[in-house]
mmCIF file of C-alpha atoms in Angstrom:
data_model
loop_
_atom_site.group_PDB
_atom_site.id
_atom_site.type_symbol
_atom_site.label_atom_id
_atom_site.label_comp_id
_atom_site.label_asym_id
_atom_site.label_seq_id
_atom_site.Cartn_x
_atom_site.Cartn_y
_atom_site.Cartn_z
ATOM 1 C CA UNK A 2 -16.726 -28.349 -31.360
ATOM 2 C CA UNK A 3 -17.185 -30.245 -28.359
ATOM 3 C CA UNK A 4 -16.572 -28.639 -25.191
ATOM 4 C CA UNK A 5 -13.999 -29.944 -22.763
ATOM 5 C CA UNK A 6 -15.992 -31.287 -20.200
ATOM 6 C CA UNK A 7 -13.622 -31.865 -17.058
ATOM 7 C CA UNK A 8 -12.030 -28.027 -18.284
ATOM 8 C CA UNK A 9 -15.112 -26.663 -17.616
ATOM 9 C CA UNK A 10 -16.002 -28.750 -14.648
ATOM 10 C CA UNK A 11 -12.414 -26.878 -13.199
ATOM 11 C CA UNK A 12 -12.990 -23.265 -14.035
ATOM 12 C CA UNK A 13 -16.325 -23.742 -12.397
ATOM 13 C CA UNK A 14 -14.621 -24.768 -9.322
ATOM 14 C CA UNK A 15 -12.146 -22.029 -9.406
ATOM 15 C CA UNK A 16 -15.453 -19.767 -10.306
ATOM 16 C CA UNK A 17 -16.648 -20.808 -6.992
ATOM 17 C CA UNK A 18 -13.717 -19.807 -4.947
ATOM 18 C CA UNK A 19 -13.438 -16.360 -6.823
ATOM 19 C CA UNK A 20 -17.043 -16.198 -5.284
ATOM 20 C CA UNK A 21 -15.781 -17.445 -1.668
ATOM 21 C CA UNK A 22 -12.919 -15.138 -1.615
ATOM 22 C CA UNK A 23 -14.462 -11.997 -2.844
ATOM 23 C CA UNK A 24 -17.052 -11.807 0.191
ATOM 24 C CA UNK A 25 -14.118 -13.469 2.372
ATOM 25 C CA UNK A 26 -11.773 -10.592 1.869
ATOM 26 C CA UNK A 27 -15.315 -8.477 3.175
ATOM 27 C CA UNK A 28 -15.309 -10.477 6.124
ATOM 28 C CA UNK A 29 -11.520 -10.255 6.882
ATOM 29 C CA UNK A 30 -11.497 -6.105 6.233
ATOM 30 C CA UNK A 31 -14.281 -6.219 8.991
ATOM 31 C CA UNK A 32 -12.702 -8.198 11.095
ATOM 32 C CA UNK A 33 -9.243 -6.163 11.314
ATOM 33 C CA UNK A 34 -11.463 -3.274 11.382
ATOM 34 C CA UNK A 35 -13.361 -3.960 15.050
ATOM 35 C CA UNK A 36 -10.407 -5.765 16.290
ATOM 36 C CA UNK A 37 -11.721 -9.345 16.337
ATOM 37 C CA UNK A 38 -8.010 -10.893 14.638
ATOM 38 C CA UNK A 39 -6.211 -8.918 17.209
ATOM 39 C CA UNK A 40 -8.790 -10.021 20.065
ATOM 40 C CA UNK A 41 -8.729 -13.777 19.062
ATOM 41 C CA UNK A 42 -4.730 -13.761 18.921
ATOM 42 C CA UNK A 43 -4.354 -12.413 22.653
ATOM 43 C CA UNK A 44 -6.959 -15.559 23.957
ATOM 44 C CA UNK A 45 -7.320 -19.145 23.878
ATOM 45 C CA UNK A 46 -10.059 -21.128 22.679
ATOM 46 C CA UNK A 47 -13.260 -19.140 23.676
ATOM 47 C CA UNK A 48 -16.997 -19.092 21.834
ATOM 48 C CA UNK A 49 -18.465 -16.474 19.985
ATOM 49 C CA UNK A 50 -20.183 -15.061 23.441
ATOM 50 C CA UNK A 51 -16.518 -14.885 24.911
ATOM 51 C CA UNK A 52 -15.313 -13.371 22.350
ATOM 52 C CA UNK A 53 -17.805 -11.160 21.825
ATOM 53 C CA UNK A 54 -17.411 -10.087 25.325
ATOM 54 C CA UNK A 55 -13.715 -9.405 25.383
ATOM 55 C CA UNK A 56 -14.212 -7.545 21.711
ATOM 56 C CA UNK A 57 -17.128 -5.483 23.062
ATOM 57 C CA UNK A 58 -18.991 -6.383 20.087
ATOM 58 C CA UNK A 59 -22.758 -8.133 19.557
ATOM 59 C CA UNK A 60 -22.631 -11.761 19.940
ATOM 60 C CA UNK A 61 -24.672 -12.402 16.871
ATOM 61 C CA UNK A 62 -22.809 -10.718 14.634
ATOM 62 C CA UNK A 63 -19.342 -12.407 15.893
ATOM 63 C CA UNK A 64 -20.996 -15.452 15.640
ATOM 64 C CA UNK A 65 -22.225 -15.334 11.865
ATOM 65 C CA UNK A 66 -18.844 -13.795 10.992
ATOM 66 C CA UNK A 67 -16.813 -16.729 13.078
ATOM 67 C CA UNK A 68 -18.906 -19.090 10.812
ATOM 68 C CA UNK A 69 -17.659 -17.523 7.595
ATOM 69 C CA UNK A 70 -13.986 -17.613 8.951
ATOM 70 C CA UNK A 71 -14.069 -21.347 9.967
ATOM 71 C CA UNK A 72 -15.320 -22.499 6.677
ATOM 72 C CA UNK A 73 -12.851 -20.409 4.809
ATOM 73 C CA UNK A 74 -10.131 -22.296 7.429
ATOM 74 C CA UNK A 75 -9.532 -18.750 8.525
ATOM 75 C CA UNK A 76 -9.692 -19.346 12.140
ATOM 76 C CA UNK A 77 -10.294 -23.451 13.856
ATOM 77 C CA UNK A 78 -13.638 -24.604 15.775
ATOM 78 C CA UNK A 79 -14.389 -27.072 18.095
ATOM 79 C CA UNK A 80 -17.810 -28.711 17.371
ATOM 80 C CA UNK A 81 -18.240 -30.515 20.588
ATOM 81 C CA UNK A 82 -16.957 -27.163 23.102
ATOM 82 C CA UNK A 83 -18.029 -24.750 20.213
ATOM 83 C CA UNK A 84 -14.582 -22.632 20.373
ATOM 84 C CA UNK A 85 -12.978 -21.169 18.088
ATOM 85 C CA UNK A 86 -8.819 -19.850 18.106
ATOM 86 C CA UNK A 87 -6.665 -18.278 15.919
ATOM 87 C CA UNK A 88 -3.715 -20.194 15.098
ATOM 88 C CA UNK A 89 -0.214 -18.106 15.633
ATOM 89 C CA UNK A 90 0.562 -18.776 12.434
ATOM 90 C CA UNK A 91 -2.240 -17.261 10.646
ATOM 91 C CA UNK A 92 -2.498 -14.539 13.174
ATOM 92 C CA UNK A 93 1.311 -14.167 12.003
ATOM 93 C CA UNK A 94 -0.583 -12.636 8.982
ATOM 94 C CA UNK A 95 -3.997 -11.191 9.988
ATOM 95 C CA UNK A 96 -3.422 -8.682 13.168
ATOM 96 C CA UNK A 97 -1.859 -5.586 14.118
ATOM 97 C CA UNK A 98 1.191 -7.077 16.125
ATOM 98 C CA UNK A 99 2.533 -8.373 12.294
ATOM 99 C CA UNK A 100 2.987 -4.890 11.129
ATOM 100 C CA UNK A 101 3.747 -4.543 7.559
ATOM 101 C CA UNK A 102 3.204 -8.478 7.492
ATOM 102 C CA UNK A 103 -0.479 -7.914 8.183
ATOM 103 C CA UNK A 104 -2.503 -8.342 5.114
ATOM 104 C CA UNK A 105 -5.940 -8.312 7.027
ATOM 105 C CA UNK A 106 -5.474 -4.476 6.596
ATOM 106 C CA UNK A 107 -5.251 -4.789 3.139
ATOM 107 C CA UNK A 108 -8.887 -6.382 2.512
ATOM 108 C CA UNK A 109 -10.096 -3.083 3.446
ATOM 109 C CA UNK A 110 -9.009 -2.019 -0.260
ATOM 110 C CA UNK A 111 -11.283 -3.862 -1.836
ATOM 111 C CA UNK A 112 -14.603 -2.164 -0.260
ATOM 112 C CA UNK A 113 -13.053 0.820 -1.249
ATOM 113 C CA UNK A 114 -12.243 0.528 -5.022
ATOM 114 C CA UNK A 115 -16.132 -1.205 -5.120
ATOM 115 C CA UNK A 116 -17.585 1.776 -4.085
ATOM 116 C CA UNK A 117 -16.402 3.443 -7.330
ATOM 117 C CA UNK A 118 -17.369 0.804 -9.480
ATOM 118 C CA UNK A 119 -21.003 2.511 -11.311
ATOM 119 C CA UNK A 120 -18.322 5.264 -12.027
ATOM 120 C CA UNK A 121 -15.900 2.813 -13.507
ATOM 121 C CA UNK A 122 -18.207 1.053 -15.726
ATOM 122 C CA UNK A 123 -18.716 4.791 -17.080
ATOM 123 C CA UNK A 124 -15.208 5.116 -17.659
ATOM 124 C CA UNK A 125 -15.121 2.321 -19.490
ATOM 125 C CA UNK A 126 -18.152 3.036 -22.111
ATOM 126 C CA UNK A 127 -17.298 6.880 -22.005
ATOM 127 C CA UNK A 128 -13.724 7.089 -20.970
ATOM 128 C CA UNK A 129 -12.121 9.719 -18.585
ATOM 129 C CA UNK A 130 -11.332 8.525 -15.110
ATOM 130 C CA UNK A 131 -12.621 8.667 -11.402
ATOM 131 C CA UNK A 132 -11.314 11.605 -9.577
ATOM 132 C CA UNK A 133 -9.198 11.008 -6.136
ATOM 133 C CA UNK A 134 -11.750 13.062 -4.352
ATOM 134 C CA UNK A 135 -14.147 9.826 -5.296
ATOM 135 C CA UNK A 136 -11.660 7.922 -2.832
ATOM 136 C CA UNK A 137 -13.461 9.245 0.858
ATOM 137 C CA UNK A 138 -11.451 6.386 2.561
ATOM 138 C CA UNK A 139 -8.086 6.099 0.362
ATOM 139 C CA UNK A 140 -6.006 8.453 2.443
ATOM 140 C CA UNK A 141 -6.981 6.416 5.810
ATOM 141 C CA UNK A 142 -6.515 3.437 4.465
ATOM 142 C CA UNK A 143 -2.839 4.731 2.326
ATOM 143 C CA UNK A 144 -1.731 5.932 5.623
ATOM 144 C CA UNK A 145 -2.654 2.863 7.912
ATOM 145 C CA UNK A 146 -1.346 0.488 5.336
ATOM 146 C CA UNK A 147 2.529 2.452 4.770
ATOM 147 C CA UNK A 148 2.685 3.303 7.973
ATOM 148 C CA UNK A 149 2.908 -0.212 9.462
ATOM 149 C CA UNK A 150 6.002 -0.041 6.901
ATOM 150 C CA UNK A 151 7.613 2.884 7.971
ATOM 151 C CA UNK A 152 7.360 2.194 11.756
ATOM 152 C CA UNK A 153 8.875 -0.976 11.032
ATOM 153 C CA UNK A 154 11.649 -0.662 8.534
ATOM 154 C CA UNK A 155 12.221 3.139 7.296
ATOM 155 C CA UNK A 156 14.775 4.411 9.614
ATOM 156 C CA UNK A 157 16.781 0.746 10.070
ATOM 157 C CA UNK A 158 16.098 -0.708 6.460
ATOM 158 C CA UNK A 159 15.004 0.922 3.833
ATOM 159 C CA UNK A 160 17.023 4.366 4.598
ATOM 160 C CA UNK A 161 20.929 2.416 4.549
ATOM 161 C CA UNK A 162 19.690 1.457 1.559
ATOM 162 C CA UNK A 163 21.497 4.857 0.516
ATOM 163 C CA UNK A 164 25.335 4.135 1.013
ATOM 164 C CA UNK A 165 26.213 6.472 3.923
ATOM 165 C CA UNK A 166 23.264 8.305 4.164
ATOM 166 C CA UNK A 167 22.337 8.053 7.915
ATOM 167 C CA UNK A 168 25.525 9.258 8.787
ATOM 168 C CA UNK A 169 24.751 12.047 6.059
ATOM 169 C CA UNK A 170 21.315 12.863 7.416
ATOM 170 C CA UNK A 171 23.073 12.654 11.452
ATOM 171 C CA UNK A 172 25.389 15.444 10.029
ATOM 172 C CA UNK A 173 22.390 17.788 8.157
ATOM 173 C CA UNK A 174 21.026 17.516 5.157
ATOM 174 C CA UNK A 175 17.940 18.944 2.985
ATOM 175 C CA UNK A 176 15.547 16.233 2.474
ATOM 176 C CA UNK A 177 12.235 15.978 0.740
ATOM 177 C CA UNK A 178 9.157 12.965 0.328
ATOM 178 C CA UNK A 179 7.200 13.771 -2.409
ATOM 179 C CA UNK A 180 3.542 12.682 -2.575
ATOM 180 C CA UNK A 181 4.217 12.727 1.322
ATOM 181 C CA UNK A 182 0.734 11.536 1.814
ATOM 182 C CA UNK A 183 -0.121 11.670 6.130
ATOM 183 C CA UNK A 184 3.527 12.632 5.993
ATOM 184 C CA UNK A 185 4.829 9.970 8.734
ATOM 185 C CA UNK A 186 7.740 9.146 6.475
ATOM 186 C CA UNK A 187 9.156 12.424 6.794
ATOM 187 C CA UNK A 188 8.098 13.106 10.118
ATOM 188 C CA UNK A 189 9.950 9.658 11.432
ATOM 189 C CA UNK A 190 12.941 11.195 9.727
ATOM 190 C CA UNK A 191 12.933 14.890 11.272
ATOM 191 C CA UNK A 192 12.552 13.046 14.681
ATOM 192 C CA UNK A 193 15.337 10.635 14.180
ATOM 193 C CA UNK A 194 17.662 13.162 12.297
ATOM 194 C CA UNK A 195 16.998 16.500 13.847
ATOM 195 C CA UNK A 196 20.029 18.160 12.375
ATOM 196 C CA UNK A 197 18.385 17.461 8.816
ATOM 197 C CA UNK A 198 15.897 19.759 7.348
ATOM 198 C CA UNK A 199 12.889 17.774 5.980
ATOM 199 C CA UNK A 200 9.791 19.081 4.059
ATOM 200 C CA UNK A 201 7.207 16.838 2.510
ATOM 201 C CA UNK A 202 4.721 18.399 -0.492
ATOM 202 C CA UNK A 203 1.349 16.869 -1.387
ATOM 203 C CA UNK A 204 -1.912 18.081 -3.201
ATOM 204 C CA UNK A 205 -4.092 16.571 -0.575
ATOM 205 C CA UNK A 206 -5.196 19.210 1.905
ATOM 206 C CA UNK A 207 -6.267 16.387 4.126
ATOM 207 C CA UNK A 208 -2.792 14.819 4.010
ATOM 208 C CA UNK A 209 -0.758 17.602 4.477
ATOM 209 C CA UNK A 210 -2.826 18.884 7.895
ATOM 210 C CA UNK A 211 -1.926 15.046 8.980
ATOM 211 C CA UNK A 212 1.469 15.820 8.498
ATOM 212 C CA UNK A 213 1.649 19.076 10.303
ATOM 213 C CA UNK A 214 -0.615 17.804 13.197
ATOM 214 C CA UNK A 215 2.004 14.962 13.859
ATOM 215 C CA UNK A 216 4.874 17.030 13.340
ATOM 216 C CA UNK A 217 3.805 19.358 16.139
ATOM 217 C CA UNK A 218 7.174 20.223 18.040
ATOM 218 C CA UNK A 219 9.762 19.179 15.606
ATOM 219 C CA UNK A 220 10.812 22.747 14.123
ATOM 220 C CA UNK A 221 12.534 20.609 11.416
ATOM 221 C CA UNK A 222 9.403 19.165 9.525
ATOM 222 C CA UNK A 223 7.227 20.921 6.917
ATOM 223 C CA UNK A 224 4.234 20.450 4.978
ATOM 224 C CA UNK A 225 3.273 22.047 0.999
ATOM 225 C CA UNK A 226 0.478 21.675 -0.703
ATOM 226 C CA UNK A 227 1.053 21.418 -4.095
ATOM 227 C CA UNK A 228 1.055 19.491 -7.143
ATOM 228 C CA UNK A 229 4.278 17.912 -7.563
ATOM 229 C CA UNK A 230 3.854 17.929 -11.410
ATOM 230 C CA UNK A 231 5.191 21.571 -11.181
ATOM 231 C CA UNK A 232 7.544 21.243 -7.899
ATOM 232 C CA UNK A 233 9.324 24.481 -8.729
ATOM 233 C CA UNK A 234 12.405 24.061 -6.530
ATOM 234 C CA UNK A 235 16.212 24.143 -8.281
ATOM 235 C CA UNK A 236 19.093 22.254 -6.524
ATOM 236 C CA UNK A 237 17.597 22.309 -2.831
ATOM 237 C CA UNK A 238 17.857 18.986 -1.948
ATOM 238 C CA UNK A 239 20.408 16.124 -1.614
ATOM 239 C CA UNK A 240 17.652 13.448 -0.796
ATOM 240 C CA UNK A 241 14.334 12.948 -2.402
ATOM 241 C CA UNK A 242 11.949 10.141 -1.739
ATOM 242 C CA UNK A 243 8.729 9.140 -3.582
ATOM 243 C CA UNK A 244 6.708 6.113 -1.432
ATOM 244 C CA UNK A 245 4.517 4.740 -3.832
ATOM 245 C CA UNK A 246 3.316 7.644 -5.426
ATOM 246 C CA UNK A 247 5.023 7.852 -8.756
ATOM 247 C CA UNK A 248 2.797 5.673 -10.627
ATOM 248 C CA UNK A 249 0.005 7.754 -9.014
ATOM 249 C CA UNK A 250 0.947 10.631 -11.119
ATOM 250 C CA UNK A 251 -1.236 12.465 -13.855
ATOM 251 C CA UNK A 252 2.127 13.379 -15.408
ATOM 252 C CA UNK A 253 4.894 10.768 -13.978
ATOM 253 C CA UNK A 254 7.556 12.224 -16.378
ATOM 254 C CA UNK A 255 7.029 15.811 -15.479
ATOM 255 C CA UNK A 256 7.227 14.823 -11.821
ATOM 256 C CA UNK A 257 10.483 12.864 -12.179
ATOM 257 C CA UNK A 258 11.520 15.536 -14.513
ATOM 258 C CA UNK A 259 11.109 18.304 -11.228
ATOM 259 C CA UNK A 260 12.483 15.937 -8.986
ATOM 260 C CA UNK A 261 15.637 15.226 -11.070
ATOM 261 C CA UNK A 262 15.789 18.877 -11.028
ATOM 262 C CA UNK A 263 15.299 19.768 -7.252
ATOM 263 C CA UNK A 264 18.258 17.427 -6.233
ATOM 264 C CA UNK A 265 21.849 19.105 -6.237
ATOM 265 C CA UNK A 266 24.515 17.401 -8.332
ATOM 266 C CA UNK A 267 25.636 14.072 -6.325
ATOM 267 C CA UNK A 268 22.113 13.565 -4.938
ATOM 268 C CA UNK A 269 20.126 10.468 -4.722
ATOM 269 C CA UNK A 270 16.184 9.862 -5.542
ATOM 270 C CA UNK A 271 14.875 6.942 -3.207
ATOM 271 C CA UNK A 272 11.643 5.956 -4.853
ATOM 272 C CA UNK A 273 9.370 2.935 -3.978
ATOM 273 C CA UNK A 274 7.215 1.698 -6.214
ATOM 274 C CA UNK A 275 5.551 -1.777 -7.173
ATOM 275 C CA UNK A 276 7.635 -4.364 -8.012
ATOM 276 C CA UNK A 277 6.433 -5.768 -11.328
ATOM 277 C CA UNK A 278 7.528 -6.096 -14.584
ATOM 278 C CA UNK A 279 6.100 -4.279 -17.740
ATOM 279 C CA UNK A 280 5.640 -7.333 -19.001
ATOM 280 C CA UNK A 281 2.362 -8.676 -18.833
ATOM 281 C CA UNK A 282 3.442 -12.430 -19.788
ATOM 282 C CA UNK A 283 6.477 -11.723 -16.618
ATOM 283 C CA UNK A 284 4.092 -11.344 -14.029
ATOM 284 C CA UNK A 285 1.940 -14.498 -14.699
ATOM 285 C CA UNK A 286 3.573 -15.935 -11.613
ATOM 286 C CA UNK A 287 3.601 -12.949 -9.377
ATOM 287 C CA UNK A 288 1.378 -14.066 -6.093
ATOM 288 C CA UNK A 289 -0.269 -10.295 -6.284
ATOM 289 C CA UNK A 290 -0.766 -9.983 -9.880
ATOM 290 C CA UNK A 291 -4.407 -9.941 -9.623
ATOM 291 C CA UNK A 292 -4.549 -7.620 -7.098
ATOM 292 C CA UNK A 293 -2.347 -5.460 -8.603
ATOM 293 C CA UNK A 294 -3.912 -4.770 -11.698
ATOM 294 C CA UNK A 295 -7.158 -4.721 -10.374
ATOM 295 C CA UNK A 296 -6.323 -1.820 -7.933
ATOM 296 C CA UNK A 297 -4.759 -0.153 -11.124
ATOM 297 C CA UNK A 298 -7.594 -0.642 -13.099
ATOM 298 C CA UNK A 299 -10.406 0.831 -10.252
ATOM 299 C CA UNK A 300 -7.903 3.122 -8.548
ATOM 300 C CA UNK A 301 -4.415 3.701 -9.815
ATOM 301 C CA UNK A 302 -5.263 4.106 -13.401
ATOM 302 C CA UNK A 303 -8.275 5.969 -13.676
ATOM 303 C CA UNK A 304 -7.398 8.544 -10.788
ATOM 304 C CA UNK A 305 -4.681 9.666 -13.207
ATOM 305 C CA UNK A 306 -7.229 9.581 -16.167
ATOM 306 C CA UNK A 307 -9.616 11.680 -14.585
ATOM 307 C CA UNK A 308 -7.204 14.475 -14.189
ATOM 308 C CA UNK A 309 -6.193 14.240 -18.025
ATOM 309 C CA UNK A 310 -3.385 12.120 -17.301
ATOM 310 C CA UNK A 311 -0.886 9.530 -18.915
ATOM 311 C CA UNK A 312 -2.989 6.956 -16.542
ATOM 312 C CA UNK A 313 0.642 4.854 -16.339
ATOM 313 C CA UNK A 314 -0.556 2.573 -13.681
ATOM 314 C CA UNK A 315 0.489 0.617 -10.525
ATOM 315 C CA UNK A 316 2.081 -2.085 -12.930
ATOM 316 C CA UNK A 317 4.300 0.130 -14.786
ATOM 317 C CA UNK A 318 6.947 -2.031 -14.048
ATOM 318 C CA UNK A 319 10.996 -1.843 -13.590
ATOM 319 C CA UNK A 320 11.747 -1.541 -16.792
ATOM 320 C CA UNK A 321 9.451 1.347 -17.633
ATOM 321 C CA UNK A 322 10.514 3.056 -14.310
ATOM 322 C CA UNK A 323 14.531 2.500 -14.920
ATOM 323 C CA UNK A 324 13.455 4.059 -18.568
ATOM 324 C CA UNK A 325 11.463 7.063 -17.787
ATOM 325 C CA UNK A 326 14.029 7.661 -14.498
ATOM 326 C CA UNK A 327 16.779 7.985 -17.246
ATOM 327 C CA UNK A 328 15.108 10.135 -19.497
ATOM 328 C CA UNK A 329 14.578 12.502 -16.332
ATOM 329 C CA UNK A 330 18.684 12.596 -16.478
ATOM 330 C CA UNK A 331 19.597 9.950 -13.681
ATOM 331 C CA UNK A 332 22.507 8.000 -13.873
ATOM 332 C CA UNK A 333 23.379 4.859 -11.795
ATOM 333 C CA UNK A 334 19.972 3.297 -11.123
ATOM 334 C CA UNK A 335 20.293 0.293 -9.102
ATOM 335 C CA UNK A 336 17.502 -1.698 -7.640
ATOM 336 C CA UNK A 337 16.770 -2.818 -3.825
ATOM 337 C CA UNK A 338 14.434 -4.757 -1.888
ATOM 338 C CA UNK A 339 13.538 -4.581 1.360
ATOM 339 C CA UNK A 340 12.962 -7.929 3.362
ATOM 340 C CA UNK A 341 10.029 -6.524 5.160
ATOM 341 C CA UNK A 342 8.022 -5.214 2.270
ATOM 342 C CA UNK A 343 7.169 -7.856 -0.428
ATOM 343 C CA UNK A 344 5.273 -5.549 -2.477
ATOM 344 C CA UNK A 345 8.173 -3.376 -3.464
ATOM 345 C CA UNK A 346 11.227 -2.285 -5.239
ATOM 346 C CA UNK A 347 13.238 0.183 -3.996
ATOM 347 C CA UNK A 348 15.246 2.439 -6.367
ATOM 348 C CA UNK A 349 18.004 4.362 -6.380
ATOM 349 C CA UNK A 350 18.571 6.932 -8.444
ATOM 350 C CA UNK A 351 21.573 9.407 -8.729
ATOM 351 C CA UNK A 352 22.315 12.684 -9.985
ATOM 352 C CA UNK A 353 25.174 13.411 -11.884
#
């Protein structure tokens, strides 16, 4: 059979961009990381010894990495002056002043997951999974990249979400994030709702000191270590949240099962989670698709794997989730989304 000659001629091409991109998103995660988005943004046209100067970086270095960003028509360059600038609307996307909007943060991911890769390719011959503790950077990176979120839409978005519940939380209630993580999420909460008594559990030792170093001085914020597969609390709570940690889970329907069970009658489940479908042929057109089941696939997936897991994965999608939250024995799921977080959905889940 003869091969399709101008076919191949076009996957070569888009071979060659998966090439260009993969050591761009390198480029951009160093970037964010020594500041040089958020230095270019504040400054107009300037060469690489300018900018250099105002980064407090080495000039050649700046200059080899503003030569990868101007072919990839990540930043603009004068030949004749040799500047280079930032356009406001692509630093609209790549610097800290975008918030949750900043994806420059997110190329730092994909360092990460390679550094795990010899592992993976075990996983794959042998099976099992790569244990969190294989993740040195994960929490950092977790907390930096949700944070951004929280500062910029937990207290005045995503938490009305909840019919009445700021007016709820002004007037007291028990409250509780589970996979807290760093624990900002709950410590944003304490701070803005001080009558309401917040706790947030996680089996990261690391994560949970976060959370109690930031809470210091609010006497309404605490941290537990422990797994949440066996939470172990009956009817304490009348808010639970889960930020994109479900899916995360060794045993998701034991920890939805404990949730489910921690919440007193009337009380709601906030959890975030990826917004996919199950479907694998429903999420051809979804912009992060690759992404997304690549960070499942190194991270996600085999985390839960490694600790004799389900290994559900970050693209378990709604209709999974709206399954699995009603066989935990929640009633009225509806689903939300968030204007400022394009990532994902945002359900709600109440006890009967």
């Amino acid at each position: 059979m003869l091969l399709d000659t101008p076919r191949v001629e076009a996957f070569g091409a888009q071979m060659g961009e998966v090439l260009n991109h993969g050591v761009l998103t390198l480029l951009m995660s160093i970037g964010h990381q020594v500041g040089l988005f958020d230095t270019m943004a504040e400054l107009p046209p300037v060469t690489s010894h300018e900018l250099a100067g105002a980064a407090g970086l080495q000039e050649r270095y700046v200059r080899e990495w503003l030569g990868g960003m101007t072919v990839a028509r990540m930043v603009e360059y004068d030949a004749e002056r040799r500047t280079y600038w930032l356009p406001r609307e692509h630093a609209a996307l790549l610097t800290r002043a975008a918030g949750p909007d900043n994806l420059a943060g997110a190329t730092q991911f994909i360092a990460l997951l390679a550094g795990v890769e010899s592992r993976l390719i075990e996983c794959f011959r042998h099976g099992g999974g790569v244990p969190y503790a294989e993740y040195t950077e994960f929490h950092r990176l977790m907390a930096e990249d949700s944070g951004a979120l929280f500062d910029a839409a937990l207290l005045d978005s995503i938490l009305p979400l909840v019919p009445g519940l700021p007016e709820r939380l002004v007037d007291g209630i028990d409250v509780a994030d589970i996979g807290c993580g760093s624990g900002h999420a709950i410590n944003l909460i304490a701070a803005a709702y001080p009558r309401s008594r917040c706790v947030g559990y996680d089996i990261s030792t690391e994560g949970i000191a976060a959370g109690r170093a930031e809470a210091d001085g609010l006497g309404n914020a605490e941290f537990v270590v422990r797994d949440v597969a066996d939470l172990g609390e009956y009817e304490r709570f009348d808010l639970v949240t889960a930020f994109d940690a479900i899916h995360d889970q060794a045993q998701p329907a034991a920890v939805l099962a404990g949730i489910a069970a921690s919440l007193r009658p009337g009380g709601v489940f906030l959890m975030v989670d990826i917004q996919a479908s199950s479907n694998l042929e429903d999420n051809l057109d979804n912009p992060f698709a690759t992404f997304l089941y690549g960070v499942s696939t190194m991270h996600c997936m085999t985390v839960s794997l490694s600790a004799g897991g389900t290994g559900l994965g970050t693209v378990w999608g709604h209709q999974k989730a709206h399954e699995m939250l009603t066989n935990a024995g929640f009633a009225s799921i509806d689903i939300a989304q968030v204007e400022a977080d394009a990532f994902n959905a945002y359900y709600l889940a109440h006890k009967p």
